[in-house]
Coordinates of C-alpha atoms and ligand atoms in Angstrom, one line a residue:
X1 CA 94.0 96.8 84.8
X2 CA 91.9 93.5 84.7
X3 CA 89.9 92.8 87.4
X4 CA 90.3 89.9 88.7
X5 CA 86.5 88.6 88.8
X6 CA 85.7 88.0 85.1
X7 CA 88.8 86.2 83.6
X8 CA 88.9 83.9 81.4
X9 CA 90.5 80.9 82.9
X10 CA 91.6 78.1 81.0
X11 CA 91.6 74.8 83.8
X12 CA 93.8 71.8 82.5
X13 CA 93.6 68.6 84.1
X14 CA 96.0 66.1 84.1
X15 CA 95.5 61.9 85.2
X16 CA 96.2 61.7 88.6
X17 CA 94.1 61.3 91.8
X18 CA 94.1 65.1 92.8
X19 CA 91.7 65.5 89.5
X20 CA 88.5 64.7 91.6
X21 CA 89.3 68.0 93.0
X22 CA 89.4 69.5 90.0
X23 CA 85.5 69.6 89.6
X24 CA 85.2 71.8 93.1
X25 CA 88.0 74.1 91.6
X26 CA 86.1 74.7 88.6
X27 CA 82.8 75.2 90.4
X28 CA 84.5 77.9 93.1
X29 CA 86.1 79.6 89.6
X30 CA 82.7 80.0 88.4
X31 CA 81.2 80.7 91.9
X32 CA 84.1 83.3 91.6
X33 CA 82.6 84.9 88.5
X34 CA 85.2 83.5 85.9
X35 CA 84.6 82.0 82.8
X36 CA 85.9 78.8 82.8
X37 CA 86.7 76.3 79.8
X38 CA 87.7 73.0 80.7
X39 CA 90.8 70.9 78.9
X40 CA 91.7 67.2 80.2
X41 CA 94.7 64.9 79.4
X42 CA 93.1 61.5 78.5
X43 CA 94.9 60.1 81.7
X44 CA 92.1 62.6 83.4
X45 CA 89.8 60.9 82.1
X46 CA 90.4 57.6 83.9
X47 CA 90.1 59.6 87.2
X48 CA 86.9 62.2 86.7
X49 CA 84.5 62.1 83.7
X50 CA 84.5 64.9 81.1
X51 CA 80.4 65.2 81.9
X52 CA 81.0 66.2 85.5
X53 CA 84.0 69.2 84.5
X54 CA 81.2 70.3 81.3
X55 CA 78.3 70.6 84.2
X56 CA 80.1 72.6 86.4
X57 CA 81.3 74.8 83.5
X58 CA 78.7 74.9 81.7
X59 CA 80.9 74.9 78.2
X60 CA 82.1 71.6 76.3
X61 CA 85.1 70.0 77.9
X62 CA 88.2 69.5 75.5
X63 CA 90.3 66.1 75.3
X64 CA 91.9 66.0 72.2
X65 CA 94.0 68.3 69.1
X66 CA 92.5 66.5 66.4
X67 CA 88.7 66.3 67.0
X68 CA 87.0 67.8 63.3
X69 CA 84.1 68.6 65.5
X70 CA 85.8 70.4 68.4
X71 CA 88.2 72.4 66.2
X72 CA 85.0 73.5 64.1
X73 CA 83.9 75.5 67.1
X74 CA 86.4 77.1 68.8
X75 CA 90.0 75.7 67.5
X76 CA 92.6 75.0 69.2
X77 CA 94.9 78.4 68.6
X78 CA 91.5 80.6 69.1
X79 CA 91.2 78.7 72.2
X80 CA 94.9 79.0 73.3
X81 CA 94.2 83.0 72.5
X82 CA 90.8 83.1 74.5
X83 CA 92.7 82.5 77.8
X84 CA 93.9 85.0 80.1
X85 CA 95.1 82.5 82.7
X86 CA 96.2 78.9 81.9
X87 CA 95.2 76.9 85.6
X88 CA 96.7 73.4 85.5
X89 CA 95.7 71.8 88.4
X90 CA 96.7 68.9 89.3
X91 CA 99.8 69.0 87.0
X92 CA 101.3 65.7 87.4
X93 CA 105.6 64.5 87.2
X94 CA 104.8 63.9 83.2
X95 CA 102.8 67.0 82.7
X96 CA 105.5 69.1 83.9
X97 CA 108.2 67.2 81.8
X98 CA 106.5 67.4 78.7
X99 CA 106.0 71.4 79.4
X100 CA 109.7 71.7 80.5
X101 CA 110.4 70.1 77.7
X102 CA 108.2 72.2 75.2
X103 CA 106.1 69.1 73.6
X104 CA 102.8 69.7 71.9
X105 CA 101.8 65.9 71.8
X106 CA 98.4 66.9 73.0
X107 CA 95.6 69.6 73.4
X108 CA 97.0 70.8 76.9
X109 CA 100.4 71.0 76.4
X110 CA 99.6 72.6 72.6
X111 CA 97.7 75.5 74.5
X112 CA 100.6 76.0 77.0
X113 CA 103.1 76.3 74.0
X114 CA 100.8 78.3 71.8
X115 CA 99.0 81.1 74.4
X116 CA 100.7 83.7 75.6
X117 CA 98.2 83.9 78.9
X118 CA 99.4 83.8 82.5
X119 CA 100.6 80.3 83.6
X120 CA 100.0 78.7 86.7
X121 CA 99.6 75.4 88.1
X122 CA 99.0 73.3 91.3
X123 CA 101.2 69.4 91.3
X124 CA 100.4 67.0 92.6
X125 CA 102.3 63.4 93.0
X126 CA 103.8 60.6 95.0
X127 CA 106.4 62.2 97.1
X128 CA 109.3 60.6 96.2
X129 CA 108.7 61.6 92.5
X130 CA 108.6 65.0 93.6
X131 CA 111.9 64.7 95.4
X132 CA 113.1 63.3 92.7
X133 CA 116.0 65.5 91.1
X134 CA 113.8 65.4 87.4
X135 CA 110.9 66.6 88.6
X136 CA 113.2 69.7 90.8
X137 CA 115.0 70.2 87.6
X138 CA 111.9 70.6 85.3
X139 CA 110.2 72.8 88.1
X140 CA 112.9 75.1 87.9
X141 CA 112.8 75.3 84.1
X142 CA 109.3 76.3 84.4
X143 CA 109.5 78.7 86.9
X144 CA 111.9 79.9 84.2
X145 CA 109.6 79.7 81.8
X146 CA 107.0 82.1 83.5
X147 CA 105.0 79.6 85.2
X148 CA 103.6 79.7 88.5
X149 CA 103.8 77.2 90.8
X150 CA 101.2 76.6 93.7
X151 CA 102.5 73.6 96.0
X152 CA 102.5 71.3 96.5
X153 CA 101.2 70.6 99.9
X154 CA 102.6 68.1 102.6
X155 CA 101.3 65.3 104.3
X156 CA 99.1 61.5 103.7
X157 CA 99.0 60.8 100.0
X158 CA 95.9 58.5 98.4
X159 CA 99.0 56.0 98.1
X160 CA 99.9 55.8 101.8
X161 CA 102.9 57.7 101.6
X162 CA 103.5 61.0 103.8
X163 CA 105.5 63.8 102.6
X164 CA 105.2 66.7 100.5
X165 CA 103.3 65.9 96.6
X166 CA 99.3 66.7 97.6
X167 CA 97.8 69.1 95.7
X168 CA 96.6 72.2 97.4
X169 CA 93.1 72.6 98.5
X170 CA 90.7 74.3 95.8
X171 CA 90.0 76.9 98.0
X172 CA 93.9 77.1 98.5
X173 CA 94.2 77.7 95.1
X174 CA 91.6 80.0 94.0
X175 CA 93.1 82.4 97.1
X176 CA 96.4 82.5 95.8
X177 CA 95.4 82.5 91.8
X178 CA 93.6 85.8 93.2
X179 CA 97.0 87.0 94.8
X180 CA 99.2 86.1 91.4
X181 CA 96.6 87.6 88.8
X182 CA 95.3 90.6 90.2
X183 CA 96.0 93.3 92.2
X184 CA 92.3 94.3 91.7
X185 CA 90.6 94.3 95.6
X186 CA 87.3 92.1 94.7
X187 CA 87.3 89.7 96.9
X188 CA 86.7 86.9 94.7
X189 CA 87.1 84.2 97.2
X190 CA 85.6 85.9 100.0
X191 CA 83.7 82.6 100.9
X192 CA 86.3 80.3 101.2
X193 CA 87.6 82.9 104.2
X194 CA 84.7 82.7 106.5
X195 CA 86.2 80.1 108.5
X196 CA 89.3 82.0 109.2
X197 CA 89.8 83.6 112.5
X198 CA 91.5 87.1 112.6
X199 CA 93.3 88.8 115.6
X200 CA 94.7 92.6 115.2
X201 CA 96.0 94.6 117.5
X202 CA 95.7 98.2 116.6
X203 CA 96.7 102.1 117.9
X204 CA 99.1 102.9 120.6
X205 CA 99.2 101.5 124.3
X206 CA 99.2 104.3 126.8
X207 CA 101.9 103.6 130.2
X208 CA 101.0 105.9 132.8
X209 CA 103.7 107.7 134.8
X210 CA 101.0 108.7 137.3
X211 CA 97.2 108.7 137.3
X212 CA 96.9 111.7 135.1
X213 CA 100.2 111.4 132.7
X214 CA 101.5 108.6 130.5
X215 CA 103.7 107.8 127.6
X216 CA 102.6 107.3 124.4
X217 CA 102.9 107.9 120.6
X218 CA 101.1 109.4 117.9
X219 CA 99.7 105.9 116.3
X220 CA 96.0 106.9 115.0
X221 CA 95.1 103.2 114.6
X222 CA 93.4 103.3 111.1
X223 CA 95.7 101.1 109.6
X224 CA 95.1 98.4 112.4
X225 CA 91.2 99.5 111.9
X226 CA 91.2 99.2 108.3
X227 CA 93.0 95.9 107.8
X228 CA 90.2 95.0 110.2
X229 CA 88.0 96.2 107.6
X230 CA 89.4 94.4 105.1
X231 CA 89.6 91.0 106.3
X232 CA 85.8 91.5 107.8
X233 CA 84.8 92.3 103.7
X234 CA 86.7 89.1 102.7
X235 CA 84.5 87.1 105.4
X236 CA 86.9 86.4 108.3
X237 CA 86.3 86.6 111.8
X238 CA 88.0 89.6 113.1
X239 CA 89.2 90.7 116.9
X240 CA 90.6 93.7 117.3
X241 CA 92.4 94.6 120.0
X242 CA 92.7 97.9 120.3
X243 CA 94.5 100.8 122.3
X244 CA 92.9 104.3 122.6
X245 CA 92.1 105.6 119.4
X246 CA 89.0 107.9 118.2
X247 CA 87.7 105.4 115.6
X248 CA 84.7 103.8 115.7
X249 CA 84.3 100.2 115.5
X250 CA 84.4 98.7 111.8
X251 CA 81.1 96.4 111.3
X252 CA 81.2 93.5 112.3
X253 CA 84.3 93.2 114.2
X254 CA 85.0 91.9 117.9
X255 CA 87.0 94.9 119.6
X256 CA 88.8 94.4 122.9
X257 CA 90.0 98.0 124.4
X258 CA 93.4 98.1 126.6
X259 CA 95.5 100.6 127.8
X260 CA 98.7 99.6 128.1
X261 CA 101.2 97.2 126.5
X262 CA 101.2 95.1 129.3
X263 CA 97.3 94.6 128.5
X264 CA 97.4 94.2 125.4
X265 CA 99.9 91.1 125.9
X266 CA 97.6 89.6 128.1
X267 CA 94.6 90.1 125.0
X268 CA 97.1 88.8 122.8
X269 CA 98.0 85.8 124.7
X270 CA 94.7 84.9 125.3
X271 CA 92.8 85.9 121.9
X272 CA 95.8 84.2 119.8
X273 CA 95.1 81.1 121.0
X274 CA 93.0 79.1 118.0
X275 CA 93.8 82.2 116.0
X276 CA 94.6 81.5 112.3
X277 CA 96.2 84.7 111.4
X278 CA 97.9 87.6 114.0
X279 CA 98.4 90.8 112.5
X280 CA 100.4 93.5 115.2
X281 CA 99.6 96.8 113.7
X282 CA 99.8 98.3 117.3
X283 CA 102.2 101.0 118.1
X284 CA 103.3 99.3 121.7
X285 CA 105.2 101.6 123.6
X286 CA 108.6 99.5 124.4
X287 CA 108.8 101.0 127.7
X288 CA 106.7 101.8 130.7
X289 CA 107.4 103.4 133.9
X290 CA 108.7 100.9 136.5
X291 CA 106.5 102.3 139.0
X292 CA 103.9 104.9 138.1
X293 CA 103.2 106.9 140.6
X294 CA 100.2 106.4 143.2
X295 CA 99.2 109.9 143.6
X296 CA 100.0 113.0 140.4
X297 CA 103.4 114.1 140.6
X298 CA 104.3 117.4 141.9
X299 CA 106.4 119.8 140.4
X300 CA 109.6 120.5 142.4
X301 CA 111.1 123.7 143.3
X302 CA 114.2 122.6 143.8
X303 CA 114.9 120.1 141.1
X304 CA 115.2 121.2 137.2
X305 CA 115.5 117.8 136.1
X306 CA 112.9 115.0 136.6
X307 CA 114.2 111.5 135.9
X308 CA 111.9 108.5 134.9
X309 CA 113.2 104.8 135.2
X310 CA 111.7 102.9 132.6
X311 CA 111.5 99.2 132.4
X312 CA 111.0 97.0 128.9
X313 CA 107.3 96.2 127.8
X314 CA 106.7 92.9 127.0
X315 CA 107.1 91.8 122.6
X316 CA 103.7 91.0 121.9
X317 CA 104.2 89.8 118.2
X318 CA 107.4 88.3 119.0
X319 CA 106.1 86.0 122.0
X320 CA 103.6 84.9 119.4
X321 CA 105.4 84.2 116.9
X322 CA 107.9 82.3 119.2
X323 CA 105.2 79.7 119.6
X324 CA 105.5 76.1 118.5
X325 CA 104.5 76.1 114.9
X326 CA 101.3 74.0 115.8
X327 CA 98.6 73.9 117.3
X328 CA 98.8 77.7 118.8
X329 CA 100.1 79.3 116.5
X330 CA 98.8 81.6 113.9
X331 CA 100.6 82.8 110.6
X332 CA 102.4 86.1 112.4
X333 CA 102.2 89.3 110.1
X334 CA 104.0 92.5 112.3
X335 CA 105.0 95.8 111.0
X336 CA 107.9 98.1 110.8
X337 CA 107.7 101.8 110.4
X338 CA 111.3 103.0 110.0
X339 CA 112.4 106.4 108.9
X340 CA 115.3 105.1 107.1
X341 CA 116.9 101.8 105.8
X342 CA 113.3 100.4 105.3
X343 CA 114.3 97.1 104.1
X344 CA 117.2 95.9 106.1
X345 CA 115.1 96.7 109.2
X346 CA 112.2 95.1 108.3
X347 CA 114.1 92.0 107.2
X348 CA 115.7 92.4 110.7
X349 CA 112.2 92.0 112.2
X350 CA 111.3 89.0 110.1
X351 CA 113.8 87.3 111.3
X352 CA 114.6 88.6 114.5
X353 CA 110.6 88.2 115.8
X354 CA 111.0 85.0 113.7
X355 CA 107.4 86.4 111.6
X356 CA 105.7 85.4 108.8
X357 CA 105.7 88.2 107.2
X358 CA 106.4 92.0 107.6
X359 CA 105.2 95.0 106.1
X360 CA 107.5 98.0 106.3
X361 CA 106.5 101.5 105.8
X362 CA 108.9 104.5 105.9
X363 CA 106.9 106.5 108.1
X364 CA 109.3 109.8 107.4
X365 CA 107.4 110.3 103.6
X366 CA 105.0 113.3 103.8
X367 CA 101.6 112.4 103.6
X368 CA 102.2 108.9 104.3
X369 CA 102.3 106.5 107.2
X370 CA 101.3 107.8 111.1
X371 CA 98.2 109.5 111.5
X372 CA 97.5 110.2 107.8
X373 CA 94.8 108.0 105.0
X374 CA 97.6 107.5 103.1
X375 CA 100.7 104.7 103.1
X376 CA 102.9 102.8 100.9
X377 CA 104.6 99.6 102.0
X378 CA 107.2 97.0 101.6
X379 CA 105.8 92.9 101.9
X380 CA 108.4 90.7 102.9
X381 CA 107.4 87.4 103.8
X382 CA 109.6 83.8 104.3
X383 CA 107.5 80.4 103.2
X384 CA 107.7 77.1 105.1
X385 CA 111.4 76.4 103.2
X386 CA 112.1 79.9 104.5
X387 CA 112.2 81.2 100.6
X388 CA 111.9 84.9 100.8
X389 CA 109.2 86.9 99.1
X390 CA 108.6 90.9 98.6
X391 CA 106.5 93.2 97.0
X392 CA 106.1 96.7 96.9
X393 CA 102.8 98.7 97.5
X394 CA 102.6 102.1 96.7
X395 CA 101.1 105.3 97.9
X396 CA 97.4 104.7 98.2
X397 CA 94.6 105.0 100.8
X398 CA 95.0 102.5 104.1
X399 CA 91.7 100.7 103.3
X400 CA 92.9 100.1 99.7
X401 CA 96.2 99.0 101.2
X402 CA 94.9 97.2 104.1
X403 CA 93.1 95.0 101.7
X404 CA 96.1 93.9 99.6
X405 CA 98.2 93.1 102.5
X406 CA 95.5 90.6 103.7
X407 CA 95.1 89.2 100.3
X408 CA 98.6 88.5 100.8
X409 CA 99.0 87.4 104.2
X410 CA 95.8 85.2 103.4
X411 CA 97.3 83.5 100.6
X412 CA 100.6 82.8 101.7
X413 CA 98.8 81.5 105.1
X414 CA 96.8 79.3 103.1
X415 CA 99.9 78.0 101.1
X416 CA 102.0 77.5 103.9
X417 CA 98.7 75.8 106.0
X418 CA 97.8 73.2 103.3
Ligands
C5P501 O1 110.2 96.4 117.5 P1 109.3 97.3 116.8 O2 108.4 98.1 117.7 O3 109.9 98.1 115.7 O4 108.4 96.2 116.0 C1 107.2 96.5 115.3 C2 106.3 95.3 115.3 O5 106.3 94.6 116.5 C3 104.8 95.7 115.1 O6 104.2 94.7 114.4 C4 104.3 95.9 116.5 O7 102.9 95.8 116.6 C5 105.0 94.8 117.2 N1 105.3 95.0 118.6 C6 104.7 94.3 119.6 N2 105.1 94.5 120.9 C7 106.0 95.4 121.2 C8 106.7 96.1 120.3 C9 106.3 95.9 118.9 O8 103.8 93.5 119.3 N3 106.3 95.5 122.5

């Protein structure tokens, strides 16, 4: 499997005003440890100079099919063969129509035709021409076509006009190029993370019945503790908050110990607040004695039957999630370990917690889930349009999971946030 530091990324630029950003794509690409060869539409051209995209690459930008000199080095097929990943970023309204349509009336839209690498790209244009009904329709027939499509993202455009068209950030879309080509674990954008704060909860909550007994489960935490891990080695801020566990705190991370549910809500509540991503992982007990008992209870002669009353712990994740989109409140990633019917519950949660996205685990597989250093899962995640999403993880060690559920909750937080 390719890893995904080291690819050979073909970046096409098309004229429009997103194109400055271009040149701090190709530099994180780079910074990523791609190689990266440069091809610009002459409409580019009017909006960043060839010079600046060849310094930051370090290899001769391309403009045009028929240049003798060009096509004596590398021609245009070698180079359409040379690609692993065709970037096009921004892809403007005409771009996309003359690749829906198939053309090969230039040296971009020739490569897209003739290689058979991974296609992605990031529009970018006036809103109303992405509303139009063309550009939906020729969107569609690319997705059709294999491409990917990253965007666009809403809000002021250079023209004055507010509304979904912007292309996303650079750093936007080197996270989720890293999601869609790889499911290697480098973290090849690890710096474009260090702003982003983290908040986990983690293990079980502990309810006492009296001051020597309590409910609980048998969560070990090391999911909670290694997605901690993971997010810490892709340069976030992490907080864990964490119930009683027998793990030692990963490096670098902010841990916050609690007992009991009702505690944990109240380091949720608090530590949310500014948050950009919540992650429950935390086995909260649903219920909790409605009043433990001031002194241990006794064991009665008389009685052979001891009945609790239980009351309802608060929904951490779901209270969180129930925020107002913004400010306050993070992208909301819970879990769901089910024993059977994985999916349908876990879509349940999604919707019924109103998260971003869920990961379900079938915690009744041997060797995987509770307590063990193994687990499998199912991503299901909803976008901003509330389009669905899902993939499946198998069987492997929690760190090595842990770190490709953050790479997706951190691309599809950065999608949905830009
Ligand atoms: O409802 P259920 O316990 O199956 O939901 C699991 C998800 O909800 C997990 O993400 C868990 O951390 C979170 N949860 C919570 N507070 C509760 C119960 C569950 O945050 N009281």
């Amino acid at each position: 499997m390719s890893s995904a530091s080291g690819r050979r990324i073909l970046l096409g630029i098309s004229g429009g005003i997103a194109a400055y950003k271009s040149a701090q794509l190709a530099r994180l690409l780079k910074q990523g440890g791609h190689e990266v060869r440069v091809v610009m539409t002459q409409g580019a051209q009017a909006f960043i100079a060839p010079l600046t995209l060849q310094a930051l690459s370090g290899e001769p930008v391309r403009t045009s099919l028929l240049d003798p000199e060009a096509e004596a080095g590398m021609g245009h097929i070698e180079l359409a063969r040379w690609a692993e990943i065709i970037l096009v970023a921004p892809a403007t309204a005409d771009l996309m129509a003359r690749l829906a349509q198939g053309h090969a009336d230039d040296l971009l839209t020739t490569l897209c035709l003739a290689s058979p690498a991974q296609k992605i790209m990031a529009p970018a244009m006036n809103q109303a021409m992405w509303a139009h009904p063309a550009t939906a329709r020729n969107a569609e027939q690319l997705r059709e076509d294999g491409w990917q499509l990253l965007g666009p993202d809403s809000g002021e455009q250079a023209c004055g006009d507010v509304g979904p068209g912007r292309m996303l950030e650079p750093e936007s879309i080197c996270a989720a190029l890293f999601d869609a080509t790889s499911t290697s674990t480098t973290p090849a954008v690890a710096s474009s993370n260090s702003g982003l704060h983290i908040v986990i909860t983690a293990g079980p909550t502990r309810e006492p019945l009296d001051p020597v007994r309590y409910l609980s489960n048998h969560s070990s935490g090391k999911m909670g503790y290694a997605l901690a891990t993971a997010a810490t080695e892709l340069g976030a801020r992490v907080t864990l908050i964490s119930g009683p566990v027998s793990l030692t705190t990963p490096p670098g991370v902010q841990r916050v110990d609690v007992e009991t549910a009702v505690q944990m809500a109240e380091a949720a509540e608090q530590l949310a607040n500014g948050a950009d991503v919540f992650i429950g992982c935390a086995a909260v007990a649903d219920y909790r004695a409605e009043t433990p008992a001031e002194h241990k209870l006794k064991k009665r002669a008389d009685e052979d039957s001891l009945t609790l009353r239980l009351v309802k712990n608060p929904d951490i994740i779901a209270a969180i999630a129930g925020r107002a989109r913004s400010p306050g409140r993070p992208y909301v990633v819970g879990f769901a370990a089910e024993t059977r019917d994985l999916e349908d519950y876990a879509r349940d949660k999604l919707t019924r917690k109103n998260l971003d996205m869920v990961v379900g685990n079938d915690v009744s597989l041997v060797g995987l889930g509770f307590g063990g250093d193994n687990n499998a899962a199912l991503l299901l995640w909803r976008d901003m349009e509330g389009r669905e999403g899902r993939q499946e993880l198998p069987p492997q060690p929690k760190i090595e999971l842990a770190r490709a559920i953050i790479h997706h909750a951190l691309s599809q937080h950065s999608i949905n946030s830009h």
